[in-house]
mmCIF file of C-alpha atoms in Angstrom:
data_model
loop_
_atom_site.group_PDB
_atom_site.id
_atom_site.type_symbol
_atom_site.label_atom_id
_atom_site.label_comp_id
_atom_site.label_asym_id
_atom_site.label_seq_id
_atom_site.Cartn_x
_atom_site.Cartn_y
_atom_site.Cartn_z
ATOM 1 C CA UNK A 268 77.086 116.611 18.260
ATOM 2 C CA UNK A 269 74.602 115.079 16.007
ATOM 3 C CA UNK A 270 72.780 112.656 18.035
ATOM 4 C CA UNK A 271 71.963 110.622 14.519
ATOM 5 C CA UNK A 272 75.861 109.833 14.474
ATOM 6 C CA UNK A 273 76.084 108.638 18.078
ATOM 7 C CA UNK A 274 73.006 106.297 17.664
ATOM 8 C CA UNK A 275 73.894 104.640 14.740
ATOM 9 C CA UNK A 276 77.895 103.896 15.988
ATOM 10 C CA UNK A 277 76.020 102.652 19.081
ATOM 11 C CA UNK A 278 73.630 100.180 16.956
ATOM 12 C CA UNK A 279 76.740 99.139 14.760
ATOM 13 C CA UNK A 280 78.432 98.609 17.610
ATOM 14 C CA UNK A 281 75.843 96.643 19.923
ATOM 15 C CA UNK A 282 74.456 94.991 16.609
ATOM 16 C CA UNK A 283 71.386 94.934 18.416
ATOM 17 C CA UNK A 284 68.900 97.881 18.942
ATOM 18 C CA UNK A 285 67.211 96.513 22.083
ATOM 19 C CA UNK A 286 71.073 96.880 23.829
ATOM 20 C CA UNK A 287 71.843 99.655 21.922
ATOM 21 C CA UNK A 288 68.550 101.689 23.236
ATOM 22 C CA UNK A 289 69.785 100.455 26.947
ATOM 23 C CA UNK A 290 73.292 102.075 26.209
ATOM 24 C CA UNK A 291 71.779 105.208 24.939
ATOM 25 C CA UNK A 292 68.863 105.728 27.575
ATOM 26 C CA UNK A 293 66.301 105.733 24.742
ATOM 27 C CA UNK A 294 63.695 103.615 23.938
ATOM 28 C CA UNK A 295 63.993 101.167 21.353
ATOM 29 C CA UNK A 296 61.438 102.584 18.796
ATOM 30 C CA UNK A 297 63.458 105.917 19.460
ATOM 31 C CA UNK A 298 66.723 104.448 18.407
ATOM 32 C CA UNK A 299 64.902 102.669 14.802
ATOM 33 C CA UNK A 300 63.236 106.318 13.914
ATOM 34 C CA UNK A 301 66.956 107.978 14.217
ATOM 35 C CA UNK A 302 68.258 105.048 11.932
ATOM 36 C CA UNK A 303 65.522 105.454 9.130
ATOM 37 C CA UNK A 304 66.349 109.340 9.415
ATOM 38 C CA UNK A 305 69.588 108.767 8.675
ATOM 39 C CA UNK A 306 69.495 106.496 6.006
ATOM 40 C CA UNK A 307 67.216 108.878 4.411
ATOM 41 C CA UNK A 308 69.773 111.798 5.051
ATOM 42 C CA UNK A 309 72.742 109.214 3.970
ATOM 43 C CA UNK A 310 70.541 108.137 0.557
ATOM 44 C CA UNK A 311 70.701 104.707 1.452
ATOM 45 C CA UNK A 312 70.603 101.346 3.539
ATOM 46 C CA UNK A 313 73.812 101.075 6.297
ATOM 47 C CA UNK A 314 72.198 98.208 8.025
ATOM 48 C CA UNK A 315 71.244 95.012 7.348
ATOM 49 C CA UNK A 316 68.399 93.564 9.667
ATOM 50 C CA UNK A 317 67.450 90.413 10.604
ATOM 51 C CA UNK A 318 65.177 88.717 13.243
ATOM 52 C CA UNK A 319 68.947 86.790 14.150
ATOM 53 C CA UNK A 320 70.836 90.283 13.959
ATOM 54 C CA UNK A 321 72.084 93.781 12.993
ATOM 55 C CA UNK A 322 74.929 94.306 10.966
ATOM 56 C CA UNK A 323 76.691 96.562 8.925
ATOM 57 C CA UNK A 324 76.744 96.386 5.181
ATOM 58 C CA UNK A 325 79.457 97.628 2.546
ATOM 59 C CA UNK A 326 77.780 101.354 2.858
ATOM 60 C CA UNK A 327 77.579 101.003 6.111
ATOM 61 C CA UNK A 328 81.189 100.242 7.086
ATOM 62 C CA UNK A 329 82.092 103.366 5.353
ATOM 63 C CA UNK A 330 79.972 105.764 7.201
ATOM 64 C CA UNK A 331 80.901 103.835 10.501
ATOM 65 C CA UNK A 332 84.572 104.302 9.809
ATOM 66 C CA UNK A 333 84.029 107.879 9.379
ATOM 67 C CA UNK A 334 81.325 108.424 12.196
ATOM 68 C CA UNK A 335 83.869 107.471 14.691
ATOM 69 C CA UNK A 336 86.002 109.880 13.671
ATOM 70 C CA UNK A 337 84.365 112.929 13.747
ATOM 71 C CA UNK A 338 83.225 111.614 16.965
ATOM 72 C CA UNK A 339 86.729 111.805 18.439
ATOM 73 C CA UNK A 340 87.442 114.960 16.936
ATOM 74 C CA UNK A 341 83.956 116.212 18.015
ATOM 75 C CA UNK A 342 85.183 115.355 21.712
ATOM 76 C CA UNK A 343 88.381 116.499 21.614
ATOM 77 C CA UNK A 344 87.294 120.257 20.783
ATOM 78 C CA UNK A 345 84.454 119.992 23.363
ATOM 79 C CA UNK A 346 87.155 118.835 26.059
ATOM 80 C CA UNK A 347 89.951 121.757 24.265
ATOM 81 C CA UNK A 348 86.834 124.519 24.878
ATOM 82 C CA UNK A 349 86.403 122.997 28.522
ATOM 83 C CA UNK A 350 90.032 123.256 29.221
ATOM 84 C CA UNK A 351 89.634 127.338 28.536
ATOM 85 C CA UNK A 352 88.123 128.157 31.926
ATOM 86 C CA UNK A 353 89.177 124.281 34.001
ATOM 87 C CA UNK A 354 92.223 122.762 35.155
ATOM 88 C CA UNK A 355 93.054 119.459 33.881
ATOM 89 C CA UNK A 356 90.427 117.077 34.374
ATOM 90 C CA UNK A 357 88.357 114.534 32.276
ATOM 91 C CA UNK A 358 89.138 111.914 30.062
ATOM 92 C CA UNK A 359 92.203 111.008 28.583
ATOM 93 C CA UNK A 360 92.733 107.757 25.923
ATOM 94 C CA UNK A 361 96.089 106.592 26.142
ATOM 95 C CA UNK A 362 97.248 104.041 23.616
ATOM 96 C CA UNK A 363 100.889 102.296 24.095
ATOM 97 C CA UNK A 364 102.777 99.077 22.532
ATOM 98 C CA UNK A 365 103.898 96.486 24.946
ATOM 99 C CA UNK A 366 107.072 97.320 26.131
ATOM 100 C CA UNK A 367 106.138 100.797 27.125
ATOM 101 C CA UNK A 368 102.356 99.689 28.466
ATOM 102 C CA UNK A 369 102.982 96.917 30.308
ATOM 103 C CA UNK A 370 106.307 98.131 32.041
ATOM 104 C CA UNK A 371 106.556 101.816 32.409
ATOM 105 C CA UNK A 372 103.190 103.165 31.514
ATOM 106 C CA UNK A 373 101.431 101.987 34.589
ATOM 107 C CA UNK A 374 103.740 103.651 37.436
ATOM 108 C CA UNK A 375 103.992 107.108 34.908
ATOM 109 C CA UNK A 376 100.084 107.115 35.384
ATOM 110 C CA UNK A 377 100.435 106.562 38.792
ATOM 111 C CA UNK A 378 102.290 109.435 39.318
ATOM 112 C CA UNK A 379 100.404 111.025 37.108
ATOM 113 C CA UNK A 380 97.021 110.699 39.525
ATOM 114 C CA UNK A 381 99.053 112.027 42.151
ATOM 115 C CA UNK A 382 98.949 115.299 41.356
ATOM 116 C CA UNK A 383 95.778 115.662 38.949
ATOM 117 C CA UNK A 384 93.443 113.005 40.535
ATOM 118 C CA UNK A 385 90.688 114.355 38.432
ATOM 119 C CA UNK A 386 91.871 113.278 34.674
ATOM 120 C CA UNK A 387 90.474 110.326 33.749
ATOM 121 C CA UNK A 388 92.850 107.596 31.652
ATOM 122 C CA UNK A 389 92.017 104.776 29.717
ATOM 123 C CA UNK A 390 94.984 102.859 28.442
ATOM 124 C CA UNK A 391 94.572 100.486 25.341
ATOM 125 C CA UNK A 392 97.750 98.371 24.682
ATOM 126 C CA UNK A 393 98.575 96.823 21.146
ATOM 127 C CA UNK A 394 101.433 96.490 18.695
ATOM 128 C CA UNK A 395 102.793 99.996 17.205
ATOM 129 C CA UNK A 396 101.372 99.931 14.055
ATOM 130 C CA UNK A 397 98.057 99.407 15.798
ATOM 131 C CA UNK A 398 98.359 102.235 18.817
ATOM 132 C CA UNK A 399 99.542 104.485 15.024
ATOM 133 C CA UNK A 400 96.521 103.995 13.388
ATOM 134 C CA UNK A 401 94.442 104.313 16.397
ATOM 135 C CA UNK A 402 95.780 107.746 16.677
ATOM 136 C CA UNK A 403 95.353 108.508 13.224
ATOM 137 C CA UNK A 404 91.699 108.210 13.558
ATOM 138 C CA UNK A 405 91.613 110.017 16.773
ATOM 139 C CA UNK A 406 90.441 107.152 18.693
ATOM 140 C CA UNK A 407 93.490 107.981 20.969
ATOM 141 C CA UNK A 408 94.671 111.069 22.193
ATOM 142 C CA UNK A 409 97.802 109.944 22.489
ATOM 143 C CA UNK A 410 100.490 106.993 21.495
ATOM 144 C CA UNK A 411 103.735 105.702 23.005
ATOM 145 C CA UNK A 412 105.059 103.150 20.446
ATOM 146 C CA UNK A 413 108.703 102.463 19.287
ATOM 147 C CA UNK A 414 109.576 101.493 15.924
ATOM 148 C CA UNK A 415 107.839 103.102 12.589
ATOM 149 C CA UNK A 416 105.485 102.874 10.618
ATOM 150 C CA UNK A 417 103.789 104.517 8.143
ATOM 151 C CA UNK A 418 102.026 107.952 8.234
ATOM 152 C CA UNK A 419 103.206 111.044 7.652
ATOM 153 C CA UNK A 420 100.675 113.033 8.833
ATOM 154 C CA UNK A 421 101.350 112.063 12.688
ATOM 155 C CA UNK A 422 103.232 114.201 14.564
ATOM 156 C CA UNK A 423 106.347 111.931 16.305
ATOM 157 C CA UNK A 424 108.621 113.126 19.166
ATOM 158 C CA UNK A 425 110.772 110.999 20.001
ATOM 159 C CA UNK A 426 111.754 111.004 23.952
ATOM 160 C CA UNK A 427 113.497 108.053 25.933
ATOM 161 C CA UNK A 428 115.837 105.206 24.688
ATOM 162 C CA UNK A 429 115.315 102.093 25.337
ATOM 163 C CA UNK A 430 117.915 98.948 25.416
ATOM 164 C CA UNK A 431 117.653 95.586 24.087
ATOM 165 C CA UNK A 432 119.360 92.243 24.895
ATOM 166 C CA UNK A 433 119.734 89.167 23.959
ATOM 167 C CA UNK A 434 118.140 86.229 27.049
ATOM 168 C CA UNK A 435 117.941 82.996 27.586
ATOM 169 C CA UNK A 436 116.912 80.774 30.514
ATOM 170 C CA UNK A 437 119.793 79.939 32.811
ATOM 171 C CA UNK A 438 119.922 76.286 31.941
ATOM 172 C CA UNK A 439 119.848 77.008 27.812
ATOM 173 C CA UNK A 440 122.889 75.863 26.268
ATOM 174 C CA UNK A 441 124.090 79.538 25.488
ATOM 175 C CA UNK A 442 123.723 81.126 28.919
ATOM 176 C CA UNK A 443 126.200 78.033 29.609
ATOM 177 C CA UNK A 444 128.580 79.132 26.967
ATOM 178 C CA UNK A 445 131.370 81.155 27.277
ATOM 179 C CA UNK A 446 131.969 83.499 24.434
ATOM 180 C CA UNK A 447 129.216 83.116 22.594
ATOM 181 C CA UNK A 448 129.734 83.698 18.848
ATOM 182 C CA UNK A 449 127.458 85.430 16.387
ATOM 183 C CA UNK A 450 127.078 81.691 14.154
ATOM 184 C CA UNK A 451 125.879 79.809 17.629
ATOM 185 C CA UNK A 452 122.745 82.299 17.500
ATOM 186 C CA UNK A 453 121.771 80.808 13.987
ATOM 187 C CA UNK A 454 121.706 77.522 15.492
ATOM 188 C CA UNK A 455 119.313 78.009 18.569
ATOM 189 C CA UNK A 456 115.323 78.332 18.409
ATOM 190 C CA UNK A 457 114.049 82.870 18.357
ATOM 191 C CA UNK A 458 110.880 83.614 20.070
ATOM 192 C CA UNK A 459 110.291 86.550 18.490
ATOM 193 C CA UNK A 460 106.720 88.842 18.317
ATOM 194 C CA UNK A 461 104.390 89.317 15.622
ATOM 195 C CA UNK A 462 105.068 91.247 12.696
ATOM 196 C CA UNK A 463 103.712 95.336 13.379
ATOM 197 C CA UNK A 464 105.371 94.954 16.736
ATOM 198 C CA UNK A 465 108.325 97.841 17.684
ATOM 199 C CA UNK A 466 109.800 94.512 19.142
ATOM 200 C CA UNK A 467 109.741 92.361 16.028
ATOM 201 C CA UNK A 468 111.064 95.388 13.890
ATOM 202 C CA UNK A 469 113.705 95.512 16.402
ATOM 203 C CA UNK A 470 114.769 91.638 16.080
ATOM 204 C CA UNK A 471 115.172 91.995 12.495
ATOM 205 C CA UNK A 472 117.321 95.323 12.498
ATOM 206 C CA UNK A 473 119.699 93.167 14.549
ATOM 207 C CA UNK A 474 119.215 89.946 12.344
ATOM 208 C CA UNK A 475 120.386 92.189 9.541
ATOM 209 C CA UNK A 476 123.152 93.631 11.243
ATOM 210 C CA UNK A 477 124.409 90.576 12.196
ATOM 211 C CA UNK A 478 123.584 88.589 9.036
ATOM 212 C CA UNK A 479 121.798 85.880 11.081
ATOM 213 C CA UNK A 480 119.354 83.578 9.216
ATOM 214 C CA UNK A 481 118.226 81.585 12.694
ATOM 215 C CA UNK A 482 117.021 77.799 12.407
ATOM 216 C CA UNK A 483 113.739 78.556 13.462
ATOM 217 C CA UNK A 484 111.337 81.175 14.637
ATOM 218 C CA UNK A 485 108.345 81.268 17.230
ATOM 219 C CA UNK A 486 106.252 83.736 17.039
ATOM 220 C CA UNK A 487 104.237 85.346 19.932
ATOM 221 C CA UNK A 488 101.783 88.038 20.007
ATOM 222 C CA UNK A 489 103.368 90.076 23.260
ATOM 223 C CA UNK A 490 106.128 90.353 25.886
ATOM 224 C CA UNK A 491 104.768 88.271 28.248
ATOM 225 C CA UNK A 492 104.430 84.699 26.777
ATOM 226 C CA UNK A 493 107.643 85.235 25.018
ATOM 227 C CA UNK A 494 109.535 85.217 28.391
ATOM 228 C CA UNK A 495 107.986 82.737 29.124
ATOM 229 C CA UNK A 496 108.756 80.623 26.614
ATOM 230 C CA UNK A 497 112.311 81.753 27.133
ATOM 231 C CA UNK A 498 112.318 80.342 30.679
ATOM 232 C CA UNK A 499 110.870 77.242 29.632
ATOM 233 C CA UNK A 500 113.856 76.768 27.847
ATOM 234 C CA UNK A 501 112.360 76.815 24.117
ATOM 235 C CA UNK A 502 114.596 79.539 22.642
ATOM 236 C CA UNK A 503 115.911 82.871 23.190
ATOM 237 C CA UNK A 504 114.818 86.028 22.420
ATOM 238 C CA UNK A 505 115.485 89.780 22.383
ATOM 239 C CA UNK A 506 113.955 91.509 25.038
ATOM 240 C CA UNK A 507 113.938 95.344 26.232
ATOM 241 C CA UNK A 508 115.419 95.494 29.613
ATOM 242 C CA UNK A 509 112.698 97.175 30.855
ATOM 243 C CA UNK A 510 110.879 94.126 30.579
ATOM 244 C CA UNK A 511 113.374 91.532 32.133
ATOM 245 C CA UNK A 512 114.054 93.469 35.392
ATOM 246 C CA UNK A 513 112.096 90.763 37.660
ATOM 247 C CA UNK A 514 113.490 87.911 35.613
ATOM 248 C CA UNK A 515 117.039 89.172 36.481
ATOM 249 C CA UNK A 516 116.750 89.842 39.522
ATOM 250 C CA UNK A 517 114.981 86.775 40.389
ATOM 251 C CA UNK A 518 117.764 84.817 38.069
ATOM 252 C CA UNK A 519 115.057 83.308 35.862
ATOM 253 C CA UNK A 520 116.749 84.396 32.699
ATOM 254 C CA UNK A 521 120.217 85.328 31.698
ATOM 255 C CA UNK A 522 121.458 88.173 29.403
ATOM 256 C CA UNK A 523 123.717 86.498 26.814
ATOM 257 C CA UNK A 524 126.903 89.350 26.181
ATOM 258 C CA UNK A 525 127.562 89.573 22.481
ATOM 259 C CA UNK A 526 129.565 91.845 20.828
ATOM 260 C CA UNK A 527 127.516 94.635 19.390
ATOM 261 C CA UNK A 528 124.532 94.396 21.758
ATOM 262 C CA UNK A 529 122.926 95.951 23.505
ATOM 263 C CA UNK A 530 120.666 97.453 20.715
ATOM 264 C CA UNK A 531 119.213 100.898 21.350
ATOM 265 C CA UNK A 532 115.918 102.178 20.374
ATOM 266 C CA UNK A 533 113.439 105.168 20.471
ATOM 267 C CA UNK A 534 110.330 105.423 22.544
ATOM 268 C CA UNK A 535 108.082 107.663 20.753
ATOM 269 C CA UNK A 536 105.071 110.355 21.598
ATOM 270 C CA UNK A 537 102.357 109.845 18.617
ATOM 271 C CA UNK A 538 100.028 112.863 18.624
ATOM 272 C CA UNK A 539 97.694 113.754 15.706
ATOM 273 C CA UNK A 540 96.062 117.067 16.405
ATOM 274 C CA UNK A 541 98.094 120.426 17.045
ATOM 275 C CA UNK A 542 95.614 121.285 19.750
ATOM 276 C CA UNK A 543 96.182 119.641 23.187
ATOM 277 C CA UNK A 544 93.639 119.304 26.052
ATOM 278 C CA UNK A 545 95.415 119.988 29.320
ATOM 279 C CA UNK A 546 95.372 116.728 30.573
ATOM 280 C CA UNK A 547 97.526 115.191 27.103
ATOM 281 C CA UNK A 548 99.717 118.539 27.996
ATOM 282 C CA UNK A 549 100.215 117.656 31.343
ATOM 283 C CA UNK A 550 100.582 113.739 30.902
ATOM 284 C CA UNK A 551 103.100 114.636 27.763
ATOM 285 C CA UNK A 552 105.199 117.281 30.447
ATOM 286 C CA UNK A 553 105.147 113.706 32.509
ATOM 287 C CA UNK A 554 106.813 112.048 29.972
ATOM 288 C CA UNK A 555 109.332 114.198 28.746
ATOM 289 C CA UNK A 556 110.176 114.885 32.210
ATOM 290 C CA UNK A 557 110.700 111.257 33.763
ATOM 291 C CA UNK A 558 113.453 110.398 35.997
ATOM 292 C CA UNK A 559 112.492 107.183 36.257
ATOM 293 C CA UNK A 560 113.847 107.134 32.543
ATOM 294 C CA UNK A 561 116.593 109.096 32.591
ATOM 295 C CA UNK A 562 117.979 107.019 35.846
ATOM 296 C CA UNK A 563 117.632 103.832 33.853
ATOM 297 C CA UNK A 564 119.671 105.086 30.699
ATOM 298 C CA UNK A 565 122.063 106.851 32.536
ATOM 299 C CA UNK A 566 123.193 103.395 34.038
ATOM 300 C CA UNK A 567 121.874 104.163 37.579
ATOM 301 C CA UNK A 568 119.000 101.609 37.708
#
């Protein structure tokens, strides 16, 4: 790897070459003769320096977009060569949108340690057009998202369903109601998440299928605040029942039964490369291969 590449993400990153040096194990006059080389090699200034600060300029954030990139792909055929002659072991960057991250993801990487103790995750969570490009850039070895988005040079397998309801908190006016009609759902408060989101996507399909034009909309940027906010009695919302299983079973919210619900959806593997490490192979075989889904969808759980 060109060490030029690695220092400079590291100073655009740490905006500072004293922390930047610390990071790298260098000294700091080190780390500012690797910069000048490679603005020489580059043909001109990336960063702007002050006594106050370091910071990219307009050249810079171009060559910084593209340095982490070949980065990741520079580590992903080191750790492909590796897996030649190891087992699976090492690193492995796992990117997921809510639902799946904060509710599922956790117990498959559980059982995932189990048996190969020695792979290493890291998990970033964000909304599915985020964990998409993240991929795309191959900052992530791997996404679980649902909903789409736009890229068609992603490779998407789609592998679990996932179920979506309508709740509200027990004492909201609708969980009181019997036979709820489709018109009483225009006239209550939606907490609904942030445009991107497999979620939000999701809430509008069934707007649109339903022709609803709701009063009023309150928007929340993941699962967790939106139930919430739910309980609290300031709306309902449509939730995965993946997420709700506490809340049900604790009777803090209440699915409201409508005619056409539940709504079903795809959880998706995002992959970019065609080459797989054997830690992504054996995480992906974990995936494919969950019970833990299959119970749930098969009406078991």
């Amino acid at each position: 790897m060109d060490q030029h590449l690695q220092v400079f993400v590291t100073v655009a990153e740490k905006k500072n070459f004293s922390r930047a040096a610390e990071e790298l194990h260098m000294t700091q006059p080190s780390v500012s003769q690797y910069i000048r080389t490679f603005e020489e090699n580059i043909g001109t200034r990336l960063l702007e320096r002050t006594n106050k600060y370091v910071r990219l300029n307009k050249a810079g954030e171009i060559v910084y977009h593209h340095a982490k990139e070949i980065l990741g792909l520079y580590t992903n055929m080191q750790h492909l060569v590796d897996d030649l002659v190891n087992k699976a072991k090492g690193p492995l960057s796992i990117g997921a949108s809510y639902t799946f991250g904060e509710y599922l993801l956790p117990r498959i990487i559980a059982n995932l340690l189990e048996t190969y103790p020695d792979i290493h995750p890291t998990v970033t969570i964000g909304n599915t057009s985020e964990i998409a490009d993240l991929v795309a850039t191959h900052q992530l070895d791997v996404g679980i998202v649902e909903g789409h988005f736009k890229d068609q040079q992603l490779r998407v397998e789609e592998f679990a369903e996932d179920y979506m309801v309508v709740v509200a908190s027990p004492n909201h006016i609708l969980a009181k109601k019997r036979g709820v009609e489709i018109l009483d759902l225009e006239k209550v408060t939606w907490i609904v998440r942030e445009k991107g989101s497999g979620t939000r996507e999701a809430t509008e399909k069934v707007f649109h299928r339903f022709k609803l034009s709701p009063a009023k909309l309150m928007n929340y940027g993941s699962t967790q605040p939106i139930k919430e906010a739910v309980e609290a009695g300031l709306g309902i919302s449509l939730l995965s029942r993946w997420a709700i299983q506490k809340e049900l079973r604790n009777g803090d919210l209440n699915i409201i039964n409508i005619k056409g619900l539940p709504f079903s959806r795809k959880f998706s593997i995002v992959t970019k490369s065609p080459f797989q490490t054997k830690a992504l192979e054996v995480f992906l075989g974990s995936l494919r291969n969950n019970k833990m889904l299959t119970t749930f969808h098969n009406g078991k759980r």
